[in-house]
PDB file of C-alpha atoms and ligand atoms in Angstrom:
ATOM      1  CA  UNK A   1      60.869 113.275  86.500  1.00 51.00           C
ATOM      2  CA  UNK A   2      61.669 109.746  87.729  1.00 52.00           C
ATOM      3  CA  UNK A   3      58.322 108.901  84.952  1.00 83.00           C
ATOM      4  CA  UNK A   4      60.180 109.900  82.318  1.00 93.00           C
ATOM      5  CA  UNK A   5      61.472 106.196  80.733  1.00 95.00           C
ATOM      6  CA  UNK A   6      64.982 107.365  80.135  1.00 95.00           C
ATOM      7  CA  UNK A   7      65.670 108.307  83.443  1.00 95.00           C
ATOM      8  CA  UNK A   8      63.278 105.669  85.002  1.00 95.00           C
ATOM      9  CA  UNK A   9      65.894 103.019  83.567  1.00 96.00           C
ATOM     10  CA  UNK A  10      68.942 104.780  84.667  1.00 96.00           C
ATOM     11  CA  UNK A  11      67.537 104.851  88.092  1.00 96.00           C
ATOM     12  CA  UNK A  12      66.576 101.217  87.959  1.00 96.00           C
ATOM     13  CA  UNK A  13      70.733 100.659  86.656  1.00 96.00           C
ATOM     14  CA  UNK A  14      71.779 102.540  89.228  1.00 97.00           C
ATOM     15  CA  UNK A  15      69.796 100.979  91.883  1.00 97.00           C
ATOM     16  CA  UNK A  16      71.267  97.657  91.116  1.00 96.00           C
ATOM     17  CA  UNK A  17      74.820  98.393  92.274  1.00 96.00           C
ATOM     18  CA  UNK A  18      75.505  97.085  95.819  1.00 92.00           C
ATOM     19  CA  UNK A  19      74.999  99.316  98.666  1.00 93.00           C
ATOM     20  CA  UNK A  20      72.977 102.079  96.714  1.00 95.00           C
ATOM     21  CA  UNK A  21      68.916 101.860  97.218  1.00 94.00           C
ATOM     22  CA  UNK A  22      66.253 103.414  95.548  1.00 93.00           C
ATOM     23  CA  UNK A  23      66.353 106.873  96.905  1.00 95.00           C
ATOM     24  CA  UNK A  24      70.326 107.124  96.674  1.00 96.00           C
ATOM     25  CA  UNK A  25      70.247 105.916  92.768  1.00 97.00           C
ATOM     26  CA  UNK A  26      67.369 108.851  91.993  1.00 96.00           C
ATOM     27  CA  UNK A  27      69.856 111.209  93.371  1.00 96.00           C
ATOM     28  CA  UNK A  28      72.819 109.957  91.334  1.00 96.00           C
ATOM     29  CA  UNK A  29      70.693 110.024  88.466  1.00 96.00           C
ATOM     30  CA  UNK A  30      69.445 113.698  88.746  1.00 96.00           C
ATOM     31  CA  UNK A  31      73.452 114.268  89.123  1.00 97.00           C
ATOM     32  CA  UNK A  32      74.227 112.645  85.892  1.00 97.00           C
ATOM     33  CA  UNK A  33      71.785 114.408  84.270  1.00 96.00           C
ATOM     34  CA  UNK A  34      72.497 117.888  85.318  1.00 96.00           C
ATOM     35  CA  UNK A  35      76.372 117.490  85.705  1.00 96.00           C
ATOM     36  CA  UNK A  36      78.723 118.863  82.569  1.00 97.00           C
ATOM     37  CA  UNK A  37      77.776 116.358  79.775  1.00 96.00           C
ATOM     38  CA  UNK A  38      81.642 115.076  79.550  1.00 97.00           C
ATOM     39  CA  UNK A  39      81.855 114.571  82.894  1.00 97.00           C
ATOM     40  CA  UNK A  40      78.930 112.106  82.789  1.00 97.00           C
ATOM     41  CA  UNK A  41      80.239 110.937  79.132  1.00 97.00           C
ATOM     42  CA  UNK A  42      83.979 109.808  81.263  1.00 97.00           C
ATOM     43  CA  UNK A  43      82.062 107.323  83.823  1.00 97.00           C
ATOM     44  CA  UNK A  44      80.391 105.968  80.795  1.00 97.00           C
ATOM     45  CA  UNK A  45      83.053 105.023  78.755  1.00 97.00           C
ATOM     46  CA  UNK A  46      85.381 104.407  81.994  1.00 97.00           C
ATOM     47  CA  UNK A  47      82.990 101.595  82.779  1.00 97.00           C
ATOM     48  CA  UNK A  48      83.082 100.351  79.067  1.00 97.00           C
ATOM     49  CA  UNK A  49      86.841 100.654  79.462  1.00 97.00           C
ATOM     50  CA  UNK A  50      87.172  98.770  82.029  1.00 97.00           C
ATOM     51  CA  UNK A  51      84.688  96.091  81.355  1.00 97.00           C
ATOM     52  CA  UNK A  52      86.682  95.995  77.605  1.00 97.00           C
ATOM     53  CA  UNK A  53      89.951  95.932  78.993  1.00 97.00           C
ATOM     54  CA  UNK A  54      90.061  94.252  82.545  1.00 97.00           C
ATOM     55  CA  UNK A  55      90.250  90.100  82.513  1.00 96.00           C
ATOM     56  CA  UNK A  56      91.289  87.560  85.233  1.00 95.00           C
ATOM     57  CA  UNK A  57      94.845  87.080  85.374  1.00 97.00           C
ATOM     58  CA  UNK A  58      95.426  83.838  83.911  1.00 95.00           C
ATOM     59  CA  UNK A  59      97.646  82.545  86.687  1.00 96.00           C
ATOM     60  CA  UNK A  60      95.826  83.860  90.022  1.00 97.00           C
ATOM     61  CA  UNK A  61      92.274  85.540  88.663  1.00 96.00           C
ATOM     62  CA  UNK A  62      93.172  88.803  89.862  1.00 97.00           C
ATOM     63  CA  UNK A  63      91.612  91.379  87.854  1.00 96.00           C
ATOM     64  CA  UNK A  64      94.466  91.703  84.527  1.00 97.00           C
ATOM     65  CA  UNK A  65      95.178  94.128  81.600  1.00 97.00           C
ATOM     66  CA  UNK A  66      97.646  91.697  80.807  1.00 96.00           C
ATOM     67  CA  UNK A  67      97.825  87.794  80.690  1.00 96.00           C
ATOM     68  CA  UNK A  68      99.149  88.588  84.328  1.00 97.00           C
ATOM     69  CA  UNK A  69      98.283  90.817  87.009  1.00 97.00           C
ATOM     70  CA  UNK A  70     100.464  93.105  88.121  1.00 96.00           C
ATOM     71  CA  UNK A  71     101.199  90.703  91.284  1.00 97.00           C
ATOM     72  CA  UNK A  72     102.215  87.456  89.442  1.00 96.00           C
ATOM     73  CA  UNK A  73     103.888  90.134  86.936  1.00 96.00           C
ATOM     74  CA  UNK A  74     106.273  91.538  89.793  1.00 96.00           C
ATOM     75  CA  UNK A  75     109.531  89.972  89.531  1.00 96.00           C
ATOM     76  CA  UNK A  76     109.963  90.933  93.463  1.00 96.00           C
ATOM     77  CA  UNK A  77     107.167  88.941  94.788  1.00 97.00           C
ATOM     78  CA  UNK A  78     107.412  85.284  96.581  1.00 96.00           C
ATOM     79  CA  UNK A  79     104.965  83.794  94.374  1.00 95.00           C
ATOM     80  CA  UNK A  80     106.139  80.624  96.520  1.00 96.00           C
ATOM     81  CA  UNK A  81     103.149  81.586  98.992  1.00 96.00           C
ATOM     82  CA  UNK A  82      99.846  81.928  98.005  1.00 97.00           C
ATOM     83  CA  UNK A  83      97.001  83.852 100.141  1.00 96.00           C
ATOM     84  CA  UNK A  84      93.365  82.743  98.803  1.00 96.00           C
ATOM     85  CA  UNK A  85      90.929  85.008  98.809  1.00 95.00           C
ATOM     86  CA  UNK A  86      87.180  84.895  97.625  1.00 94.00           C
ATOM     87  CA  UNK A  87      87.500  87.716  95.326  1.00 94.00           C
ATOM     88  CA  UNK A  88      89.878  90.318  93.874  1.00 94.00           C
ATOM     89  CA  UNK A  89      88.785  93.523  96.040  1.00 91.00           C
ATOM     90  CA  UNK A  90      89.730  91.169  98.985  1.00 92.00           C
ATOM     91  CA  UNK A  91      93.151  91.494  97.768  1.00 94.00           C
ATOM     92  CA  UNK A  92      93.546  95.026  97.809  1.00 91.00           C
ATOM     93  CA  UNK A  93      93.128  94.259 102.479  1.00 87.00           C
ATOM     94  CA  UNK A  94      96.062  92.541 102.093  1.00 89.00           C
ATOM     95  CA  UNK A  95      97.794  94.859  99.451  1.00 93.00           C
ATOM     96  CA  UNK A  96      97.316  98.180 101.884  1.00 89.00           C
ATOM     97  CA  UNK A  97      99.125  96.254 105.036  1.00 85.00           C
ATOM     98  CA  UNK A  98     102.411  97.087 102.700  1.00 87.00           C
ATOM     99  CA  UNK A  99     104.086  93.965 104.104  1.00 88.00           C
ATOM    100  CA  UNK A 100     102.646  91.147 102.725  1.00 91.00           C
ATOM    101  CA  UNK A 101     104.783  90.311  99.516  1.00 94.00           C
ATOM    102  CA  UNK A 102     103.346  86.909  98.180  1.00 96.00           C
ATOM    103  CA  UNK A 103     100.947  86.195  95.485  1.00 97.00           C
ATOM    104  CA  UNK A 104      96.945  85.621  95.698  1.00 97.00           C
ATOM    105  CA  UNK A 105      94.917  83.235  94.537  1.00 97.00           C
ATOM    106  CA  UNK A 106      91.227  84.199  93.874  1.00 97.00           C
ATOM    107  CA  UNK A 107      88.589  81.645  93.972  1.00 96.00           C
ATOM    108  CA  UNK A 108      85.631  83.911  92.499  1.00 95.00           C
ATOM    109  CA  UNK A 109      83.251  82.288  94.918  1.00 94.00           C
ATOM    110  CA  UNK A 110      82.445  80.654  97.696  1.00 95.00           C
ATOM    111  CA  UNK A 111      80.972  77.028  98.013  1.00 95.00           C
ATOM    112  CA  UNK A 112      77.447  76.842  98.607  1.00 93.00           C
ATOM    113  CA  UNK A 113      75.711  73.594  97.777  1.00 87.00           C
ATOM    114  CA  UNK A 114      72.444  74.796  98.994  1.00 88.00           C
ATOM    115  CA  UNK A 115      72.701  77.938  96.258  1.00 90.00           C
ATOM    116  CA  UNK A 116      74.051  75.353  93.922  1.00 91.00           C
ATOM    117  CA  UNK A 117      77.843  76.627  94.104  1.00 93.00           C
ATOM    118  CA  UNK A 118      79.800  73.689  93.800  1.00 94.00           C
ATOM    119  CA  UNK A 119      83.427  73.563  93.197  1.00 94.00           C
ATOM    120  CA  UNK A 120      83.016  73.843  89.243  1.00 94.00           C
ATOM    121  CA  UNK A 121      81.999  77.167  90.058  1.00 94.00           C
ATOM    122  CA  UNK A 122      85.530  78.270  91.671  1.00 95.00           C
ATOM    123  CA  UNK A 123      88.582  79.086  89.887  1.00 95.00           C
ATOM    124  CA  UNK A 124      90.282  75.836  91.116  1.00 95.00           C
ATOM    125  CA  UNK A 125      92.493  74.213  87.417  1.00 95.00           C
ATOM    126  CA  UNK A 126      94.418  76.988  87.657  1.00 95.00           C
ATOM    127  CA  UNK A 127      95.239  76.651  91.195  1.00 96.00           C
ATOM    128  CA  UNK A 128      95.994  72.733  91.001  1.00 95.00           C
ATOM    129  CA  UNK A 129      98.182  73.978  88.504  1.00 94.00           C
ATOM    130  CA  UNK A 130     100.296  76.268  90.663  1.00 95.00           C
ATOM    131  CA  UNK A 131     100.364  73.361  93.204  1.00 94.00           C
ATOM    132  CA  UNK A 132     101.531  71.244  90.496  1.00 92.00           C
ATOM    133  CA  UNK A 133     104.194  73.563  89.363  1.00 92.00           C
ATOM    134  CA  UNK A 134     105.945  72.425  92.548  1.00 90.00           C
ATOM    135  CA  UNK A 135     106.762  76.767  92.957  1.00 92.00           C
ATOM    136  CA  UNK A 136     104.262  77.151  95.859  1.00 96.00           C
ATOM    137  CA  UNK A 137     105.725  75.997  99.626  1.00 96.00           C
ATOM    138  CA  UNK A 138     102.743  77.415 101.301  1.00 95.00           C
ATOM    139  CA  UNK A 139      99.350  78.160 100.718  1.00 96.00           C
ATOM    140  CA  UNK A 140      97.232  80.197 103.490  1.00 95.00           C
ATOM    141  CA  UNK A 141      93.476  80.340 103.339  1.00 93.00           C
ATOM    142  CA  UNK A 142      91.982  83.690 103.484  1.00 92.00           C
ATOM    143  CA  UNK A 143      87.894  82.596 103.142  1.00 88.00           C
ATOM    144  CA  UNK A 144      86.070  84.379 105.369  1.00 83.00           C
ATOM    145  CA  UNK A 145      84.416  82.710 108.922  1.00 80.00           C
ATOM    146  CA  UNK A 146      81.108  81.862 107.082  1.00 85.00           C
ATOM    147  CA  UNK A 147      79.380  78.145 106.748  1.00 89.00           C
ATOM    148  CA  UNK A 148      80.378  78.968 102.880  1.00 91.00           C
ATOM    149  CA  UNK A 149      84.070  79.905 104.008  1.00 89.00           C
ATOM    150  CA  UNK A 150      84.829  76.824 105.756  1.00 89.00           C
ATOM    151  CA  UNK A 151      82.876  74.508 103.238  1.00 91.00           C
ATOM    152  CA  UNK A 152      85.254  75.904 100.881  1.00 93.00           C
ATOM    153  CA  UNK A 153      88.341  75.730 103.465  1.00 90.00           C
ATOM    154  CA  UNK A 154      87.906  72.249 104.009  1.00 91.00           C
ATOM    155  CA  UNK A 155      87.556  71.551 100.064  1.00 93.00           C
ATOM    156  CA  UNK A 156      90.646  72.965  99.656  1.00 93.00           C
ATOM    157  CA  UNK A 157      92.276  71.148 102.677  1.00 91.00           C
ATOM    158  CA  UNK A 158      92.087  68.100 100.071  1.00 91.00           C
ATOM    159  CA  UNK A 159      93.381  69.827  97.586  1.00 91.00           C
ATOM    160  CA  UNK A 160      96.788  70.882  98.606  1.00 92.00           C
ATOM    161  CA  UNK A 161      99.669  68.053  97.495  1.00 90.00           C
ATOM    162  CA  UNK A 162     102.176  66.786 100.508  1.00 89.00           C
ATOM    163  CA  UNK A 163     105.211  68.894 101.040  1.00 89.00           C
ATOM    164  CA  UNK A 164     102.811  72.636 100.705  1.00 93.00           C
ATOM    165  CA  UNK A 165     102.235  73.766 103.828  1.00 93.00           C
ATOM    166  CA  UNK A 166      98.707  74.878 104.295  1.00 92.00           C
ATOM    167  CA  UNK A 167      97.558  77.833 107.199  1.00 92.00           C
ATOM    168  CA  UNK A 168      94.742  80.030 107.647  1.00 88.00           C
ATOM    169  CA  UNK A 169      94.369  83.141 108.969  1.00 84.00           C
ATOM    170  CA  UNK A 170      94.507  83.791 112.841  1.00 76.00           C
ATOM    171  CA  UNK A 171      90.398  84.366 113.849  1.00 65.00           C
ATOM    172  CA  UNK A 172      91.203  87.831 114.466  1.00 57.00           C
ATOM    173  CA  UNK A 173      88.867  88.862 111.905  1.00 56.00           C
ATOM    174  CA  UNK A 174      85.296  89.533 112.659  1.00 57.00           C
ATOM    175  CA  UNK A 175      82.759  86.254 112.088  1.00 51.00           C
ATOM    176  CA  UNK A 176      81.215  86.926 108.786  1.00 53.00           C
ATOM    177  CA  UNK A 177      83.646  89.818 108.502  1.00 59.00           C
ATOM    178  CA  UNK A 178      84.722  91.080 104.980  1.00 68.00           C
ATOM    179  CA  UNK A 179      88.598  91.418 104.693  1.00 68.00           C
ATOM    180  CA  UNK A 180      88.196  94.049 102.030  1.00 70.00           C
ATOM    181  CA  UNK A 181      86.236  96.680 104.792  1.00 66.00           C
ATOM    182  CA  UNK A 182      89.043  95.259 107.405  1.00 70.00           C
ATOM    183  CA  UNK A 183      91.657  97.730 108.739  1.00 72.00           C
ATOM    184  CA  UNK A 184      95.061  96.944 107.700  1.00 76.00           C
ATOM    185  CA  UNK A 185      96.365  96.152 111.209  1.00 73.00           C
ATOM    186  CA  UNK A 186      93.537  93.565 111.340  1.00 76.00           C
ATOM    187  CA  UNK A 187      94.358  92.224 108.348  1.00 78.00           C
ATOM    188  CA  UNK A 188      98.257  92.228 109.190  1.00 77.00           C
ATOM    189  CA  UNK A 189      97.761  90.579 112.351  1.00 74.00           C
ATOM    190  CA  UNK A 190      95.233  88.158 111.198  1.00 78.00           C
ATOM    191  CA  UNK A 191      97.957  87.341 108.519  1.00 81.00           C
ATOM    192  CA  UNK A 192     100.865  87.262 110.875  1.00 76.00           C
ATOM    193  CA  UNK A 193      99.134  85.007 113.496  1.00 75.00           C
ATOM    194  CA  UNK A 194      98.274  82.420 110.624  1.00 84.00           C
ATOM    195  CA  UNK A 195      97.699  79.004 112.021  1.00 77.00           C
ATOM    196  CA  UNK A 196      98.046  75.341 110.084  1.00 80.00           C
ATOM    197  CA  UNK A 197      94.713  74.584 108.616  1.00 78.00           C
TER     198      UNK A 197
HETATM  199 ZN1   ZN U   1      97.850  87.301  89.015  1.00 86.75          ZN
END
């Protein structure tokens, strides 16, 4: 079946999405192809939805509907600290701890000057701008323990203006751990243990 070129290039789609190999994306595919036809026809167009619809938010490059996230849009949030993250799923660690009530700041990468990321790469203008807004007291870096991670910690050590305190998260997090597959208490702790950077 897999020879037939229809479902040879679904397979080959599917087997490009992280964390699902060969095998796994010939079983979703025989799914999808025997499933009710509306039920396949809803992923479809949620994906175009949602690839239509969803935009950085122009303030912290969380993913949007809006000019603003639903974070920066929250009238009950300290915007006044700012947790930076690599990217937006790393937000929702912090989000399921329930106590964390600042704002985020995603950088969309990392640095890596040997893969030819260099800081032109991150969303940094709109965070000199929040710095420059004189509204943020504290920013606390979130990058993970990684030779990319610190490259980009110590980049943004330089960054931050006099008079914002800057902290990073305690090392309770695994080296080379991802926040977003964290446990909350890890995350919470890791948070509540911050250190000055
Ligand atoms: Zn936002």
């Amino acid at each position: 079946m897999d020879s037939i070129p229809a479902v040879e290039s679904l397979v080959r789609e599917l087997s490009r999405l992280p964390g699902v190999g060969r095998r796994s994306a010939s079983r979703l595919a025989h799914h999808l192809l025997r499933c009710p036809e509306d039920q396949a026809r809803a992923l479809a167009d949620s994906i175009q939805e949602a690839r239509d619809r969803v935009h950085p938010c122009l303030r912290c490059g969380n993913y949007a509907e809006a000019d603003l996230c639903p974070i920066c849009g929250d009238p009950r949030r300290d915007l006044g600290i700012v947790l930076v993250v690599e990217k937006p799923s790393d937000i929702a660690a912090f989000e399921s701890t329930q106590r964390y009530k600042g704002g985020y700041h995603v950088l969309g990468a990392l640095l890596s000057p040997l893969d030819g990321i260099g800081p032109d790469r991150l969303n940094l203008p709109a965070l000199r701008e929040r710095l420059q807004s004189g509204e943020v007291r504290e920013v606390v870096l979130a990058t993970p323990a990684s030779t990319e991670g610190d490259a980009t910690a110590l980049y943004l050590q330089r960054m931050i203006p006099h008079g914002v305190a800057l902290t990073r998260l305690a090392r309770g997090l695994p080296v080379g751990g991802e926040l977003e597959y964290s446990d909350s208490l890890t995350v919470q702790r890791a948070f509540e243990g911050r250190i000055p950077a």
